[in-house]
PDB file of C-alpha atoms and ligand atoms in Angstrom:
ATOM      1  CA  UNK A   3    -150.993 121.553  59.209  1.00 42.00           C
ATOM      2  CA  UNK A   4    -154.696 122.021  59.969  1.00 43.00           C
ATOM      3  CA  UNK A   5    -155.094 118.333  60.634  1.00 45.00           C
ATOM      4  CA  UNK A   6    -152.233 118.475  63.130  1.00 42.00           C
ATOM      5  CA  UNK A   7    -153.705 121.544  64.796  1.00 40.00           C
ATOM      6  CA  UNK A   8    -157.001 119.718  65.126  1.00 39.00           C
ATOM      7  CA  UNK A   9    -155.303 116.758  66.731  1.00 41.00           C
ATOM      8  CA  UNK A  10    -153.557 119.102  69.140  1.00 39.00           C
ATOM      9  CA  UNK A  11    -156.833 120.744  70.078  1.00 39.00           C
ATOM     10  CA  UNK A  12    -158.373 117.396  70.976  1.00 38.00           C
ATOM     11  CA  UNK A  13    -155.772 116.734  73.606  1.00 37.00           C
ATOM     12  CA  UNK A  14    -156.428 118.048  77.078  1.00 36.00           C
ATOM     13  CA  UNK A  15    -153.937 120.321  78.807  1.00 37.00           C
ATOM     14  CA  UNK A  16    -152.133 117.724  80.957  1.00 37.00           C
ATOM     15  CA  UNK A  17    -151.322 115.514  77.994  1.00 35.00           C
ATOM     16  CA  UNK A  18    -150.142 118.510  76.015  1.00 36.00           C
ATOM     17  CA  UNK A  19    -147.906 119.270  78.940  1.00 39.00           C
ATOM     18  CA  UNK A  20    -146.671 115.688  78.977  1.00 36.00           C
ATOM     19  CA  UNK A  21    -145.840 115.620  75.334  1.00 36.00           C
ATOM     20  CA  UNK A  22    -144.620 119.028  74.450  1.00 43.00           C
ATOM     21  CA  UNK A  23    -143.860 121.289  77.278  1.00 44.00           C
ATOM     22  CA  UNK A  24    -140.364 120.154  78.118  1.00 40.00           C
ATOM     23  CA  UNK A  25    -139.162 120.144  74.554  1.00 43.00           C
ATOM     24  CA  UNK A  26    -140.853 123.415  73.758  1.00 44.00           C
ATOM     25  CA  UNK A  27    -140.193 125.419  76.843  1.00 45.00           C
ATOM     26  CA  UNK A  28    -136.485 124.927  76.624  1.00 42.00           C
ATOM     27  CA  UNK A  29    -136.704 126.695  73.320  1.00 43.00           C
ATOM     28  CA  UNK A  30    -137.580 130.082  71.884  1.00 40.00           C
ATOM     29  CA  UNK A  31    -139.021 131.650  68.766  1.00 43.00           C
ATOM     30  CA  UNK A  32    -141.303 134.422  69.921  1.00 44.00           C
ATOM     31  CA  UNK A  33    -140.129 137.660  71.499  1.00 50.00           C
ATOM     32  CA  UNK A  34    -140.198 136.303  75.012  1.00 53.00           C
ATOM     33  CA  UNK A  35    -139.511 139.495  76.917  1.00 54.00           C
ATOM     34  CA  UNK A  36    -142.623 141.166  75.573  1.00 55.00           C
ATOM     35  CA  UNK A  37    -144.841 138.079  75.585  1.00 61.00           C
ATOM     36  CA  UNK A  38    -147.599 137.418  78.090  1.00 64.00           C
ATOM     37  CA  UNK A  39    -147.916 134.007  79.706  1.00 63.00           C
ATOM     38  CA  UNK A  40    -150.854 133.147  77.475  1.00 67.00           C
ATOM     39  CA  UNK A  41    -148.874 134.126  74.362  1.00 65.00           C
ATOM     40  CA  UNK A  42    -145.980 131.995  75.572  1.00 64.00           C
ATOM     41  CA  UNK A  43    -148.381 129.166  76.191  1.00 61.00           C
ATOM     42  CA  UNK A  44    -150.040 129.470  72.788  1.00 63.00           C
ATOM     43  CA  UNK A  45    -146.641 129.458  71.131  1.00 60.00           C
ATOM     44  CA  UNK A  46    -145.681 126.360  73.066  1.00 56.00           C
ATOM     45  CA  UNK A  47    -148.850 124.606  72.004  1.00 52.00           C
ATOM     46  CA  UNK A  48    -148.318 125.543  68.384  1.00 55.00           C
ATOM     47  CA  UNK A  49    -144.670 124.478  68.697  1.00 47.00           C
ATOM     48  CA  UNK A  50    -143.460 127.710  67.197  1.00 44.00           C
ATOM     49  CA  UNK A  51    -140.694 127.870  69.739  1.00 47.00           C
ATOM     50  CA  UNK A  52    -137.433 126.726  68.221  1.00 41.00           C
ATOM     51  CA  UNK A  53    -134.080 127.648  69.751  1.00 41.00           C
ATOM     52  CA  UNK A  54    -132.830 125.794  72.877  1.00 45.00           C
ATOM     53  CA  UNK A  55    -132.729 127.899  76.027  1.00 72.00           C
ATOM     54  CA  UNK A  56    -130.024 127.201  78.530  1.00 81.00           C
ATOM     55  CA  UNK A  57    -131.724 129.156  81.335  1.00 85.00           C
ATOM     56  CA  UNK A  58    -134.728 126.850  81.425  1.00 89.00           C
ATOM     57  CA  UNK A  59    -132.611 123.750  81.933  1.00 90.00           C
ATOM     58  CA  UNK A  60    -130.556 125.484  84.616  1.00 93.00           C
ATOM     59  CA  UNK A  61    -133.661 126.744  86.440  1.00 94.00           C
ATOM     60  CA  UNK A  62    -135.230 123.279  86.404  1.00 94.00           C
ATOM     61  CA  UNK A  63    -132.050 121.851  87.928  1.00 96.00           C
ATOM     62  CA  UNK A  64    -132.018 124.491  90.674  1.00 97.00           C
ATOM     63  CA  UNK A  65    -135.610 123.616  91.577  1.00 97.00           C
ATOM     64  CA  UNK A  66    -135.052 119.858  91.498  1.00 97.00           C
ATOM     65  CA  UNK A  67    -132.000 120.143  93.734  1.00 98.00           C
ATOM     66  CA  UNK A  68    -133.655 122.456  96.273  1.00 98.00           C
ATOM     67  CA  UNK A  69    -136.914 120.518  96.528  1.00 97.00           C
ATOM     68  CA  UNK A  70    -135.123 117.188  96.747  1.00 97.00           C
ATOM     69  CA  UNK A  71    -132.971 118.490  99.574  1.00 97.00           C
ATOM     70  CA  UNK A  72    -135.974 119.868 101.460  1.00 95.00           C
ATOM     71  CA  UNK A  73    -138.507 117.083 100.919  1.00 94.00           C
ATOM     72  CA  UNK A  74    -136.472 114.030  99.906  1.00 95.00           C
ATOM     73  CA  UNK A  75    -138.412 113.840  96.634  1.00 95.00           C
ATOM     74  CA  UNK A  76    -136.930 115.020  93.330  1.00 97.00           C
ATOM     75  CA  UNK A  77    -139.715 116.588  91.248  1.00 96.00           C
ATOM     76  CA  UNK A  78    -140.017 115.825  87.539  1.00 93.00           C
ATOM     77  CA  UNK A  79    -139.864 118.723  85.078  1.00 90.00           C
ATOM     78  CA  UNK A  80    -143.527 118.168  84.318  1.00 87.00           C
ATOM     79  CA  UNK A  81    -144.512 118.562  87.969  1.00 92.00           C
ATOM     80  CA  UNK A  82    -142.509 121.768  88.114  1.00 92.00           C
ATOM     81  CA  UNK A  83    -144.360 123.263  85.146  1.00 88.00           C
ATOM     82  CA  UNK A  84    -147.702 122.233  86.594  1.00 88.00           C
ATOM     83  CA  UNK A  85    -146.784 123.787  89.948  1.00 91.00           C
ATOM     84  CA  UNK A  86    -146.334 127.141  88.207  1.00 88.00           C
ATOM     85  CA  UNK A  87    -149.785 127.143  86.650  1.00 83.00           C
ATOM     86  CA  UNK A  88    -151.861 127.257  89.818  1.00 73.00           C
ATOM     87  CA  UNK A  89    -154.600 129.813  89.577  1.00 68.00           C
ATOM     88  CA  UNK A  90    -154.123 131.029  93.111  1.00 69.00           C
ATOM     89  CA  UNK A  91    -151.069 132.942  91.885  1.00 79.00           C
ATOM     90  CA  UNK A  92    -151.905 136.483  90.836  1.00 85.00           C
ATOM     91  CA  UNK A  93    -151.621 136.767  87.043  1.00 87.00           C
ATOM     92  CA  UNK A  94    -148.690 139.193  87.236  1.00 91.00           C
ATOM     93  CA  UNK A  95    -146.799 136.785  89.485  1.00 92.00           C
ATOM     94  CA  UNK A  96    -147.512 133.831  87.239  1.00 90.00           C
ATOM     95  CA  UNK A  97    -146.071 135.763  84.322  1.00 89.00           C
ATOM     96  CA  UNK A  98    -143.040 136.793  86.319  1.00 93.00           C
ATOM     97  CA  UNK A  99    -142.381 133.151  87.208  1.00 93.00           C
ATOM     98  CA  UNK A 100    -142.867 131.899  83.665  1.00 88.00           C
ATOM     99  CA  UNK A 101    -140.667 134.559  82.160  1.00 88.00           C
ATOM    100  CA  UNK A 102    -138.000 133.864  84.755  1.00 92.00           C
ATOM    101  CA  UNK A 103    -138.187 130.133  84.035  1.00 90.00           C
ATOM    102  CA  UNK A 104    -137.727 130.578  80.304  1.00 86.00           C
ATOM    103  CA  UNK A 105    -135.113 133.328  80.675  1.00 85.00           C
ATOM    104  CA  UNK A 106    -137.296 135.935  79.009  1.00 83.00           C
ATOM    105  CA  UNK A 107    -135.934 138.960  80.849  1.00 86.00           C
ATOM    106  CA  UNK A 108    -133.030 140.877  79.367  1.00 81.00           C
ATOM    107  CA  UNK A 109    -130.470 140.389  82.093  1.00 83.00           C
ATOM    108  CA  UNK A 110    -126.762 139.712  82.487  1.00 77.00           C
ATOM    109  CA  UNK A 111    -125.577 137.429  79.740  1.00 76.00           C
ATOM    110  CA  UNK A 112    -128.062 138.832  77.238  1.00 74.00           C
ATOM    111  CA  UNK A 113    -126.172 142.144  77.310  1.00 75.00           C
ATOM    112  CA  UNK A 114    -122.763 140.455  77.123  1.00 76.00           C
ATOM    113  CA  UNK A 115    -123.766 139.354  73.626  1.00 76.00           C
ATOM    114  CA  UNK A 116    -124.560 142.898  72.507  1.00 77.00           C
ATOM    115  CA  UNK A 117    -121.983 145.089  70.827  1.00 78.00           C
ATOM    116  CA  UNK A 118    -122.363 148.407  72.643  1.00 79.00           C
ATOM    117  CA  UNK A 119    -124.246 147.679  75.863  1.00 78.00           C
ATOM    118  CA  UNK A 120    -122.056 145.098  77.549  1.00 78.00           C
ATOM    119  CA  UNK A 121    -121.890 147.210  80.713  1.00 79.00           C
ATOM    120  CA  UNK A 122    -125.601 146.558  81.261  1.00 81.00           C
ATOM    121  CA  UNK A 123    -124.718 142.921  82.030  1.00 82.00           C
ATOM    122  CA  UNK A 124    -123.167 143.868  85.351  1.00 87.00           C
ATOM    123  CA  UNK A 125    -124.856 144.808  88.619  1.00 89.00           C
ATOM    124  CA  UNK A 126    -122.733 147.909  89.218  1.00 86.00           C
ATOM    125  CA  UNK A 127    -123.187 147.910  92.999  1.00 89.00           C
ATOM    126  CA  UNK A 128    -122.095 144.293  93.460  1.00 93.00           C
ATOM    127  CA  UNK A 129    -119.826 144.098  90.408  1.00 90.00           C
ATOM    128  CA  UNK A 130    -121.392 140.764  89.438  1.00 89.00           C
ATOM    129  CA  UNK A 131    -123.119 139.561  86.284  1.00 88.00           C
ATOM    130  CA  UNK A 132    -126.755 140.350  86.934  1.00 90.00           C
ATOM    131  CA  UNK A 133    -128.880 137.212  86.820  1.00 91.00           C
ATOM    132  CA  UNK A 134    -132.316 136.631  88.336  1.00 94.00           C
ATOM    133  CA  UNK A 135    -130.557 134.481  90.926  1.00 95.00           C
ATOM    134  CA  UNK A 136    -128.313 137.418  91.790  1.00 95.00           C
ATOM    135  CA  UNK A 137    -131.276 139.812  92.096  1.00 95.00           C
ATOM    136  CA  UNK A 138    -133.427 137.501  94.216  1.00 97.00           C
ATOM    137  CA  UNK A 139    -130.811 135.975  96.509  1.00 97.00           C
ATOM    138  CA  UNK A 140    -127.460 137.782  96.447  1.00 95.00           C
ATOM    139  CA  UNK A 141    -127.754 141.436  95.474  1.00 94.00           C
ATOM    140  CA  UNK A 142    -126.786 144.072  98.038  1.00 91.00           C
ATOM    141  CA  UNK A 143    -129.101 146.734  96.582  1.00 90.00           C
ATOM    142  CA  UNK A 144    -132.191 144.865  95.319  1.00 86.00           C
ATOM    143  CA  UNK A 145    -133.713 144.847  98.798  1.00 91.00           C
ATOM    144  CA  UNK A 146    -133.755 141.057  98.724  1.00 95.00           C
ATOM    145  CA  UNK A 147    -132.086 140.625 102.109  1.00 96.00           C
ATOM    146  CA  UNK A 148    -134.642 142.725 104.021  1.00 96.00           C
ATOM    147  CA  UNK A 149    -137.621 141.367 102.121  1.00 97.00           C
ATOM    148  CA  UNK A 150    -136.641 137.768 102.856  1.00 97.00           C
ATOM    149  CA  UNK A 151    -136.099 138.628 106.540  1.00 97.00           C
ATOM    150  CA  UNK A 152    -139.618 140.117 106.709  1.00 97.00           C
ATOM    151  CA  UNK A 153    -141.072 137.152 104.841  1.00 97.00           C
ATOM    152  CA  UNK A 154    -139.343 134.812 107.271  1.00 97.00           C
ATOM    153  CA  UNK A 155    -140.934 136.670 110.230  1.00 97.00           C
ATOM    154  CA  UNK A 156    -144.342 136.312 108.627  1.00 97.00           C
ATOM    155  CA  UNK A 157    -143.775 132.610 108.010  1.00 97.00           C
ATOM    156  CA  UNK A 158    -142.581 131.997 111.557  1.00 96.00           C
ATOM    157  CA  UNK A 159    -146.032 132.980 112.864  1.00 96.00           C
ATOM    158  CA  UNK A 160    -146.983 129.456 111.701  1.00 94.00           C
ATOM    159  CA  UNK A 161    -144.310 128.035 114.048  1.00 92.00           C
ATOM    160  CA  UNK A 162    -142.887 126.110 111.099  1.00 93.00           C
ATOM    161  CA  UNK A 163    -139.196 126.197 110.290  1.00 94.00           C
ATOM    162  CA  UNK A 164    -138.324 128.702 107.566  1.00 96.00           C
ATOM    163  CA  UNK A 165    -136.741 126.995 104.529  1.00 94.00           C
ATOM    164  CA  UNK A 166    -133.713 129.030 103.426  1.00 92.00           C
ATOM    165  CA  UNK A 167    -134.860 130.982 100.332  1.00 95.00           C
ATOM    166  CA  UNK A 168    -132.365 129.636  97.825  1.00 97.00           C
ATOM    167  CA  UNK A 169    -133.020 130.371  94.163  1.00 97.00           C
ATOM    168  CA  UNK A 170    -134.328 126.835  93.552  1.00 98.00           C
ATOM    169  CA  UNK A 171    -136.573 127.074  96.597  1.00 98.00           C
ATOM    170  CA  UNK A 172    -138.000 130.413  95.469  1.00 97.00           C
ATOM    171  CA  UNK A 173    -138.810 129.100  91.993  1.00 97.00           C
ATOM    172  CA  UNK A 174    -140.071 125.744  93.263  1.00 96.00           C
ATOM    173  CA  UNK A 175    -141.921 127.006  96.358  1.00 96.00           C
ATOM    174  CA  UNK A 176    -145.214 125.501  95.263  1.00 95.00           C
ATOM    175  CA  UNK A 177    -143.620 122.044  95.450  1.00 96.00           C
ATOM    176  CA  UNK A 178    -142.677 122.351  99.114  1.00 95.00           C
ATOM    177  CA  UNK A 179    -144.366 119.973 101.508  1.00 94.00           C
ATOM    178  CA  UNK A 180    -145.482 120.675 105.034  1.00 94.00           C
ATOM    179  CA  UNK A 181    -147.120 118.211 107.394  1.00 92.00           C
ATOM    180  CA  UNK A 182    -149.892 118.609 109.963  1.00 88.00           C
ATOM    181  CA  UNK A 183    -149.694 117.084 113.455  1.00 87.00           C
ATOM    182  CA  UNK A 184    -150.890 113.712 112.131  1.00 92.00           C
ATOM    183  CA  UNK A 185    -148.152 113.727 109.498  1.00 89.00           C
ATOM    184  CA  UNK A 186    -150.524 114.375 106.589  1.00 92.00           C
ATOM    185  CA  UNK A 187    -149.699 116.943 103.891  1.00 92.00           C
ATOM    186  CA  UNK A 188    -150.861 120.372 105.011  1.00 94.00           C
ATOM    187  CA  UNK A 189    -152.157 122.091 101.897  1.00 92.00           C
ATOM    188  CA  UNK A 190    -153.104 125.388 103.488  1.00 93.00           C
ATOM    189  CA  UNK A 191    -149.614 125.753 104.892  1.00 95.00           C
ATOM    190  CA  UNK A 192    -148.129 125.113 101.452  1.00 94.00           C
ATOM    191  CA  UNK A 193    -150.479 127.622  99.931  1.00 93.00           C
ATOM    192  CA  UNK A 194    -149.516 130.237 102.495  1.00 95.00           C
ATOM    193  CA  UNK A 195    -145.833 129.498 101.919  1.00 96.00           C
ATOM    194  CA  UNK A 196    -146.224 129.741  98.152  1.00 95.00           C
ATOM    195  CA  UNK A 197    -148.106 133.026  98.342  1.00 94.00           C
ATOM    196  CA  UNK A 198    -145.625 134.789 100.619  1.00 96.00           C
ATOM    197  CA  UNK A 199    -142.570 133.502  98.741  1.00 97.00           C
ATOM    198  CA  UNK A 200    -143.912 134.396  95.287  1.00 96.00           C
ATOM    199  CA  UNK A 201    -145.103 137.825  96.478  1.00 95.00           C
ATOM    200  CA  UNK A 202    -141.693 138.517  98.035  1.00 96.00           C
ATOM    201  CA  UNK A 203    -139.812 137.445  94.898  1.00 96.00           C
ATOM    202  CA  UNK A 204    -142.035 139.586  92.693  1.00 95.00           C
ATOM    203  CA  UNK A 205    -141.632 142.575  95.016  1.00 95.00           C
ATOM    204  CA  UNK A 206    -137.826 142.260  94.867  1.00 96.00           C
ATOM    205  CA  UNK A 207    -138.032 142.176  91.074  1.00 94.00           C
ATOM    206  CA  UNK A 208    -140.294 145.235  90.964  1.00 93.00           C
ATOM    207  CA  UNK A 209    -137.925 147.183  93.223  1.00 92.00           C
ATOM    208  CA  UNK A 210    -135.023 146.180  90.948  1.00 87.00           C
ATOM    209  CA  UNK A 211    -136.934 147.557  87.952  1.00 86.00           C
ATOM    210  CA  UNK A 212    -137.840 150.913  89.527  1.00 84.00           C
TER     211      UNK A 212
HETATM  212 ZN1  LIG B   5    -126.274 143.300  92.868  1.00 60.35          ZN
END
């Protein structure tokens, strides 16, 4: 085991991502809801994560679909994971995104599998199973509607068109592409977009948890 660990340590982060991240991140073995991003990451690297997670696959598909529709390019799973690791995200937001991606929050379906707390699965105001998608894009009481309207106003100061904040777009925002007048990728615009979208999503989540 030590020999294997040593071999793992020799590899740099991108190749670890290449080799392991997809297989590992669709799986579980640590207590995800209470884990920090770095704990999740360490567990991934040590391959202690074991049980397949449906949410991760579904979230990846949402992102691929949304980004393909908006940019014409379908991102690979690896690119998606890398897009979530950028250090310009605040740490709390990075953790929120990672936990959402791996389905680490106790929401909706999690409670349906419990014996005595099944009612916690439902958003009582909307009478829908409460998923992160519901909270961020559909809920009548999470504040999502107003927060996205305000975020849109902020974005429109750039005179760029506002991409509809679908669930896949919210999760994959750092893969959006914007062009400058010469048709070259505009990185500062993407950075601005990513920051306002991730901040808005995290704010909606925090309001939901109050
Ligand atoms: Zn709701």
